[in-house]
């Protein structure tokens, strides 16, 4: 029988089922130290758990207390058993304490506390009800992540998603301790970010999408808002501008980027591999420099993703030379370059990162130079694949990925020529050829994104499908309370 439904599974959990639980009421407060970052985490916690505790604001009050008090939830920074992103959570009848060395650890401890509480707490319309107390079991949890990179990717190019949609996705990622959101900001069908020095990219290149809808783009102010929203939830935005292929939207916006000097029409179908920047023209590198410079300036995170996938119109030497030239542009703007696994054949700097998407990719040469990898193997992590042949959305070129397939594997066993020390972690891309709105995104992302979060976070020895599927089943009522449109895979006995 399961004693908890914390997902991802912590490194160590003791639940004292016989002991009295902690009860959240209108008298509960959250004690935080005099630290703005922790204060912000306390306010999130209050928002997430407060509605079921008290009918009116301030609900669960956040108090900047030097000390911690009986009956309260305390967030404390300092020497904790767990380092970096780790935390230690102790719940007893008289108090809950979450301790961490860094604010990120407190944020993750708070996600764990959310999941110790009953799912109805998450419902926006919930009101305090004495017949339905808000209880956390007595527990002691010591936890930290296996991998530093726990990512999701959203393709906002094939179909555009609004700032609000992306913020919704960020909120759902945060519940499962994911910490990187890679935004695929440009592809053949759309350019989605305002570039002041090349204004037609967004204005024209962003004006449509797959199927011919109106598309859209983020202004620089909106992008900054997304970056800040993600950062407050300990998620780093990783911007991607795919090049030299997947560039029809840019080529349609500026004739000079084409070797022919002629701009093609906008493209709203879903074939890949037909477009490429004119790599012989100097203006192409001016364009790349301007785009990287403007996006780098708006992106506090250390990464810039150059795409680099599926270029069918260039030979290997020309392609590699392009990647090496772009690599120095990215470095000149102070960012670390990431690219899809095709870039592994170029002379990469040791700070480069290769994102493996083909299950048979073999980046051993790059890894020998010190390059690190992110695992995104399409047959396990592409959450735009169908669950089974009946799934109304999604693609199937990499197979179907049902709940068990998304969970029951390990990145180290998949890429045998990459040692675990060279793996930054894993990331689940969601390509949007077939999804037009956030409800569709949710149907493909849940349950798989939550499952993948456990692959990224939990020690391999703490992962077993038969035990996991029971914990996963318990998230159905939480998703219902949060209004998440999830797939009821028949492989899981979902709780009501
Ligand atoms: C492959 S993965 C692509 C994308 C598609 C995706 C659809 C990769 C680097 N390229 O352009 O959207 O498959 O699953």
Coordinates of C-alpha atoms in Angstrom, one line a residue, residues 83-480:
X83 CA 22.7 20.8 -0.7
X84 CA 22.1 22.9 -3.8
X85 CA 18.5 22.3 -4.9
X86 CA 17.9 19.9 -2.0
X87 CA 15.7 20.4 1.1
X88 CA 14.7 18.7 4.3
X89 CA 11.0 18.7 5.3
X90 CA 9.8 17.8 8.8
X91 CA 6.1 17.7 9.5
X92 CA 4.7 17.0 13.0
X93 CA 1.5 17.8 14.8
X94 CA 2.9 21.1 16.2
X95 CA 4.9 22.4 13.2
X96 CA 6.2 22.0 9.7
X97 CA 9.8 23.0 8.9
X98 CA 11.3 23.1 5.4
X99 CA 15.1 23.8 5.5
X100 CA 17.4 24.3 2.5
X101 CA 20.7 25.8 1.7
X102 CA 19.3 27.7 -1.3
X103 CA 15.9 29.3 -2.0
X104 CA 15.5 26.8 -4.9
X105 CA 15.5 24.0 -2.3
X106 CA 12.8 25.7 -0.3
X107 CA 10.7 26.1 -3.4
X108 CA 11.0 22.3 -4.1
X109 CA 10.2 21.5 -0.4
X110 CA 7.1 23.6 -0.8
X111 CA 6.0 21.6 -3.8
X112 CA 6.4 18.5 -1.7
X113 CA 4.3 20.0 1.1
X114 CA 1.6 20.8 -1.5
X115 CA 1.6 17.1 -2.5
X116 CA 1.3 16.0 1.1
X117 CA -2.0 17.9 1.4
X118 CA -5.2 16.6 -0.1
X119 CA -5.9 17.5 -3.7
X120 CA -9.0 19.7 -3.0
X121 CA -6.6 22.3 -1.6
X122 CA -5.6 23.1 -5.2
X123 CA -9.2 23.9 -6.3
X124 CA -9.7 27.6 -7.0
X125 CA -13.2 27.6 -5.6
X126 CA -12.4 25.7 -2.3
X127 CA -13.6 27.1 1.0
X128 CA -12.8 26.0 4.5
X129 CA -14.9 23.2 5.7
X130 CA -14.6 21.7 9.2
X131 CA -15.7 18.3 7.9
X132 CA -12.8 18.3 5.5
X133 CA -9.7 19.2 7.5
X134 CA -6.4 20.1 5.7
X135 CA -4.0 17.6 7.1
X136 CA -0.3 16.8 6.3
X137 CA 0.9 13.5 7.7
X138 CA 3.8 13.5 10.1
X139 CA 6.8 13.0 7.9
X140 CA 10.5 13.4 7.5
X141 CA 11.8 13.9 4.0
X142 CA 15.4 14.5 2.8
X143 CA 15.6 15.2 -0.9
X144 CA 17.7 16.4 -3.8
X145 CA 17.6 16.0 -7.6
X146 CA 19.5 13.4 -9.6
X147 CA 20.0 15.7 -12.6
X148 CA 20.5 19.5 -12.8
X149 CA 18.6 19.8 -16.1
X150 CA 15.0 18.9 -15.7
X151 CA 13.4 20.4 -18.8
X152 CA 10.4 20.8 -21.0
X153 CA 10.3 22.3 -24.4
X154 CA 7.3 24.1 -26.0
X155 CA 7.2 24.7 -29.7
X156 CA 5.5 28.1 -30.0
X157 CA 6.5 28.3 -33.6
X158 CA 4.3 25.7 -35.4
X159 CA 1.3 27.0 -33.4
X160 CA 1.6 30.2 -31.3
X161 CA 0.8 30.1 -27.6
X162 CA 0.1 33.2 -25.6
X163 CA 2.0 34.5 -22.6
X164 CA -0.9 33.3 -20.5
X165 CA -0.7 29.8 -22.0
X166 CA 3.0 29.6 -21.4
X167 CA 2.6 30.8 -17.8
X168 CA 0.0 28.0 -17.2
X169 CA 2.6 25.5 -18.5
X170 CA 5.2 27.0 -16.2
X171 CA 2.9 26.6 -13.2
X172 CA 2.3 23.0 -14.0
X173 CA 6.1 22.4 -14.5
X174 CA 6.8 23.9 -11.1
X175 CA 4.6 21.5 -9.3
X176 CA 6.9 18.7 -10.5
X177 CA 10.2 20.4 -9.8
X178 CA 11.1 21.0 -13.4
X179 CA 13.6 23.8 -13.9
X180 CA 14.2 24.5 -17.6
X181 CA 11.7 25.8 -20.1
X182 CA 13.1 25.7 -23.7
X183 CA 11.1 27.9 -26.0
X184 CA 11.3 26.9 -29.7
X185 CA 10.9 30.5 -30.9
X186 CA 11.3 30.2 -34.7
X187 CA 10.7 27.7 -37.4
X188 CA 9.5 27.5 -40.9
X189 CA 5.9 28.4 -40.0
X190 CA 6.5 31.3 -37.6
X191 CA 9.0 33.7 -36.0
X192 CA 7.7 34.4 -32.5
X193 CA 9.9 37.0 -30.9
X194 CA 10.2 40.7 -31.6
X195 CA 13.7 41.7 -32.9
X196 CA 14.1 45.5 -32.9
X197 CA 16.9 45.5 -35.5
X198 CA 15.0 43.2 -37.9
X199 CA 11.3 44.1 -37.3
X200 CA 9.8 42.3 -40.2
X201 CA 10.8 38.9 -38.6
X202 CA 8.0 39.1 -36.1
X203 CA 5.7 41.4 -38.1
X204 CA 5.6 39.3 -41.2
X205 CA 7.3 36.1 -40.1
X206 CA 5.0 35.8 -37.1
X207 CA 1.8 36.5 -38.9
X208 CA 0.7 32.9 -39.5
X209 CA 1.1 29.3 -38.3
X210 CA 0.4 25.7 -39.2
X211 CA -3.0 25.6 -40.9
X212 CA -2.9 29.3 -41.7
X213 CA -4.2 30.8 -38.5
X214 CA -3.1 34.3 -37.4
X215 CA 0.0 33.2 -35.5
X216 CA 1.5 35.8 -33.2
X217 CA 4.7 36.8 -31.5
X218 CA 6.0 38.0 -28.1
X219 CA 7.0 41.6 -27.8
X220 CA 10.3 42.1 -26.0
X221 CA 8.3 43.2 -22.9
X222 CA 6.2 40.1 -23.0
X223 CA 9.3 37.9 -23.3
X224 CA 10.8 39.7 -20.3
X225 CA 7.6 39.0 -18.4
X226 CA 7.8 35.3 -19.3
X227 CA 11.5 35.2 -18.2
X228 CA 10.6 36.8 -14.8
X229 CA 7.5 34.6 -14.3
X230 CA 9.6 31.5 -14.9
X231 CA 12.5 32.8 -12.7
X232 CA 10.2 33.3 -9.8
X233 CA 9.3 29.6 -10.0
X234 CA 13.0 28.6 -10.3
X235 CA 12.7 27.9 -14.0
X236 CA 15.3 29.1 -16.5
X237 CA 14.1 30.1 -20.0
X238 CA 16.2 28.6 -22.8
X239 CA 15.5 30.5 -26.0
X240 CA 16.0 28.7 -29.3
X241 CA 16.3 30.2 -32.8
X242 CA 16.6 27.3 -35.1
X243 CA 19.2 27.7 -37.9
X244 CA 20.4 27.4 -40.6
X245 CA 17.4 25.2 -41.5
X246 CA 13.8 25.5 -40.2
X247 CA 14.1 29.2 -41.3
X248 CA 11.3 29.8 -43.8
X249 CA 9.6 32.4 -41.7
X250 CA 12.9 34.5 -41.6
X251 CA 13.6 33.9 -45.3
X252 CA 10.1 35.1 -46.1
X253 CA 10.6 38.3 -44.1
X254 CA 14.0 39.4 -45.6
X255 CA 14.9 38.6 -49.2
X256 CA 18.6 39.2 -48.4
X257 CA 18.8 36.1 -46.3
X258 CA 18.1 34.0 -49.4
X259 CA 20.9 33.0 -51.8
X260 CA 18.4 33.8 -54.6
X261 CA 17.7 37.2 -53.2
X262 CA 14.0 36.4 -53.4
X263 CA 11.8 35.9 -50.4
X264 CA 9.6 32.7 -50.5
X265 CA 6.0 32.9 -49.4
X266 CA 5.0 32.1 -45.8
X267 CA 4.7 28.4 -45.1
X268 CA 1.8 26.8 -43.1
X269 CA 2.3 23.1 -43.9
X270 CA 4.4 20.6 -41.8
X271 CA 7.2 19.3 -44.0
X272 CA 10.7 19.7 -42.7
X273 CA 14.2 20.2 -44.1
X274 CA 13.5 22.4 -47.2
X275 CA 14.7 25.8 -45.9
X276 CA 18.2 27.2 -45.1
X277 CA 19.8 30.6 -44.6
X278 CA 22.2 31.6 -47.3
X279 CA 25.4 30.6 -45.5
X280 CA 27.7 32.3 -48.0
X281 CA 26.3 35.7 -47.5
X282 CA 27.9 38.1 -44.9
X283 CA 24.4 39.5 -44.2
X284 CA 23.4 36.1 -42.7
X285 CA 26.0 36.5 -40.0
X286 CA 25.0 40.1 -39.3
X287 CA 21.5 38.7 -38.9
X288 CA 22.6 36.0 -36.6
X289 CA 24.7 38.4 -34.6
X290 CA 21.8 40.9 -34.2
X291 CA 19.3 38.2 -33.2
X292 CA 21.6 36.5 -30.7
X293 CA 22.6 39.9 -29.3
X294 CA 19.0 41.0 -28.7
X295 CA 17.8 37.8 -27.3
X296 CA 20.9 37.3 -25.1
X297 CA 20.3 40.7 -23.6
X298 CA 16.8 39.8 -22.6
X299 CA 17.8 36.4 -21.2
X300 CA 19.4 36.2 -17.8
X301 CA 19.9 32.4 -18.1
X302 CA 23.3 31.3 -19.5
X303 CA 22.0 29.4 -22.6
X304 CA 21.3 30.1 -26.2
X305 CA 19.9 27.3 -28.4
X306 CA 20.8 27.4 -32.1
X307 CA 18.7 24.5 -33.2
X308 CA 20.8 23.1 -36.1
X309 CA 18.5 20.1 -36.8
X310 CA 17.4 18.5 -40.1
X311 CA 19.3 20.6 -42.6
X312 CA 18.9 18.6 -45.8
X313 CA 20.2 21.2 -48.3
X314 CA 23.8 21.6 -47.0
X315 CA 26.8 19.2 -47.1
X316 CA 28.5 18.2 -43.8
X317 CA 31.5 20.6 -44.2
X318 CA 29.4 23.6 -45.0
X319 CA 27.0 22.8 -42.2
X320 CA 29.8 22.3 -39.6
X321 CA 31.5 25.6 -40.7
X322 CA 28.2 27.4 -40.1
X323 CA 27.8 25.9 -36.7
X324 CA 31.4 26.8 -35.7
X325 CA 30.9 30.4 -36.9
X326 CA 27.6 30.7 -35.0
X327 CA 29.3 29.2 -31.9
X328 CA 31.7 32.1 -31.7
X329 CA 28.8 34.6 -32.2
X330 CA 26.9 33.0 -29.3
X331 CA 30.1 33.1 -27.1
X332 CA 30.7 36.8 -28.0
X333 CA 27.3 37.5 -26.4
X334 CA 28.2 35.7 -23.3
X335 CA 26.0 32.6 -23.7
X336 CA 26.6 28.8 -23.8
X337 CA 25.6 27.3 -27.1
X338 CA 23.1 24.4 -27.2
X339 CA 22.2 22.6 -30.4
X340 CA 20.3 19.4 -31.5
X341 CA 22.5 16.4 -31.9
X342 CA 23.5 17.1 -35.5
X343 CA 25.9 19.8 -34.2
X344 CA 28.1 17.1 -32.5
X345 CA 30.1 16.7 -35.8
X346 CA 31.4 20.3 -35.6
X347 CA 34.4 21.4 -33.6
X348 CA 32.6 22.3 -30.5
X349 CA 33.9 24.2 -27.5
X350 CA 33.8 22.3 -24.2
X351 CA 31.1 24.6 -23.0
X352 CA 28.7 23.6 -25.8
X353 CA 25.7 21.3 -25.0
X354 CA 24.3 18.8 -27.4
X355 CA 20.6 17.8 -27.1
X356 CA 20.2 14.2 -28.2
X357 CA 16.9 13.6 -30.0
X358 CA 17.7 10.6 -32.1
X359 CA 17.6 7.4 -30.1
X360 CA 20.8 6.3 -31.9
X361 CA 22.7 9.5 -31.7
X362 CA 26.4 8.9 -30.8
X363 CA 28.0 12.1 -29.5
X364 CA 31.2 10.3 -28.1
X365 CA 33.6 12.6 -30.0
X366 CA 32.0 15.7 -28.6
X367 CA 31.8 14.2 -25.1
X368 CA 35.5 13.5 -25.3
X369 CA 36.1 17.2 -25.7
X370 CA 34.1 18.0 -22.6
X371 CA 30.8 18.7 -24.2
X372 CA 27.8 17.9 -22.0
X373 CA 24.5 16.4 -23.2
X374 CA 20.8 16.7 -22.6
X375 CA 18.8 13.6 -23.3
X376 CA 15.6 14.1 -25.3
X377 CA 15.3 10.8 -27.0
X378 CA 12.3 11.0 -29.3
X379 CA 11.0 7.4 -28.5
X380 CA 10.6 8.3 -24.7
X381 CA 10.6 12.0 -24.3
X382 CA 8.8 13.5 -27.3
X383 CA 5.5 14.2 -25.7
X384 CA 4.0 15.2 -29.0
X385 CA 3.9 11.5 -29.9
X386 CA 0.6 9.8 -29.6
X387 CA -0.1 7.6 -26.5
X388 CA -1.5 4.9 -28.7
X389 CA -3.0 4.6 -32.1
X390 CA -6.3 6.1 -30.9
X391 CA -4.9 9.4 -29.6
X392 CA -6.7 12.1 -31.5
X393 CA -3.6 14.5 -31.4
X394 CA 0.1 14.0 -31.9
X395 CA 2.5 12.4 -34.3
X396 CA 3.8 8.8 -34.4
X397 CA 7.1 8.9 -36.4
X398 CA 9.1 7.9 -33.2
X399 CA 6.4 5.4 -32.1
X400 CA 3.6 5.7 -29.6
X401 CA 4.5 6.6 -25.9
X402 CA 2.0 5.4 -23.4
X403 CA 2.3 6.1 -19.6
X404 CA 4.6 3.2 -19.0
X405 CA 6.9 4.0 -21.9
X406 CA 7.5 7.5 -20.7
X407 CA 8.6 6.3 -17.3
X408 CA 10.1 2.8 -17.5
X409 CA 13.5 3.5 -18.9
X410 CA 16.8 5.2 -17.9
X411 CA 18.9 7.7 -19.8
X412 CA 22.2 6.1 -18.8
X413 CA 21.1 2.7 -20.3
X414 CA 19.8 4.4 -23.5
X415 CA 23.0 6.2 -24.5
X416 CA 25.7 3.7 -23.5
X417 CA 28.6 5.8 -24.9
X418 CA 27.7 8.8 -22.7
X419 CA 28.7 8.5 -19.0
X420 CA 26.2 9.8 -16.5
X421 CA 28.7 12.5 -15.5
X422 CA 28.4 14.0 -19.0
X423 CA 24.6 14.1 -18.8
X424 CA 23.2 17.4 -17.6
X425 CA 19.8 15.8 -17.5
X426 CA 16.7 15.2 -19.6
X427 CA 14.1 17.3 -21.4
X428 CA 10.7 16.6 -22.9
X429 CA 9.9 18.5 -26.1
X430 CA 6.4 19.1 -27.2
X431 CA 6.3 20.0 -30.9
X432 CA 3.1 21.7 -31.9
X433 CA 2.3 20.6 -35.4
X434 CA -1.0 19.0 -34.2
X435 CA -1.8 21.1 -31.1
X436 CA -3.6 24.4 -31.5
X437 CA -4.4 25.4 -27.9
X438 CA -3.3 24.9 -24.3
X439 CA -6.0 22.3 -23.6
X440 CA -4.4 20.1 -26.3
X441 CA -1.0 20.8 -24.9
X442 CA -2.2 19.6 -21.5
X443 CA -3.6 16.4 -23.0
X444 CA -0.3 15.4 -24.5
X445 CA 1.8 16.7 -21.5
X446 CA -0.2 14.9 -18.7
X447 CA 0.5 12.4 -17.3
X448 CA 3.8 12.2 -19.3
X449 CA 5.5 15.4 -18.2
X450 CA 5.0 14.5 -14.5
X451 CA 6.4 11.0 -15.2
X452 CA 9.4 12.4 -16.9
X453 CA 10.0 14.8 -14.0
X454 CA 10.5 11.7 -11.8
X455 CA 13.0 10.2 -14.3
X456 CA 14.9 13.5 -14.1
X457 CA 14.7 14.0 -10.3
X458 CA 14.6 10.7 -8.5
X459 CA 17.5 8.3 -7.9
X460 CA 17.3 5.4 -10.3
X461 CA 17.0 2.9 -7.4
X462 CA 13.9 4.7 -6.2
X463 CA 12.1 4.2 -9.5
X464 CA 9.9 1.1 -10.3
X465 CA 6.8 1.3 -12.5
X466 CA 4.6 -0.9 -10.3
X467 CA 5.0 1.3 -7.3
X468 CA 5.1 4.5 -9.3
X469 CA 1.8 4.0 -11.1
X470 CA 0.0 4.0 -7.7
X471 CA 1.5 7.4 -6.9
X472 CA 0.7 8.7 -10.4
X473 CA -2.9 7.6 -10.1
X474 CA -3.3 9.8 -7.0
X475 CA -2.5 12.9 -9.1
X476 CA -5.7 12.6 -11.1
X477 CA -7.8 14.4 -8.5
X478 CA -5.1 17.1 -8.2
X479 CA -5.2 17.7 -11.9
X480 CA -9.0 17.7 -11.8

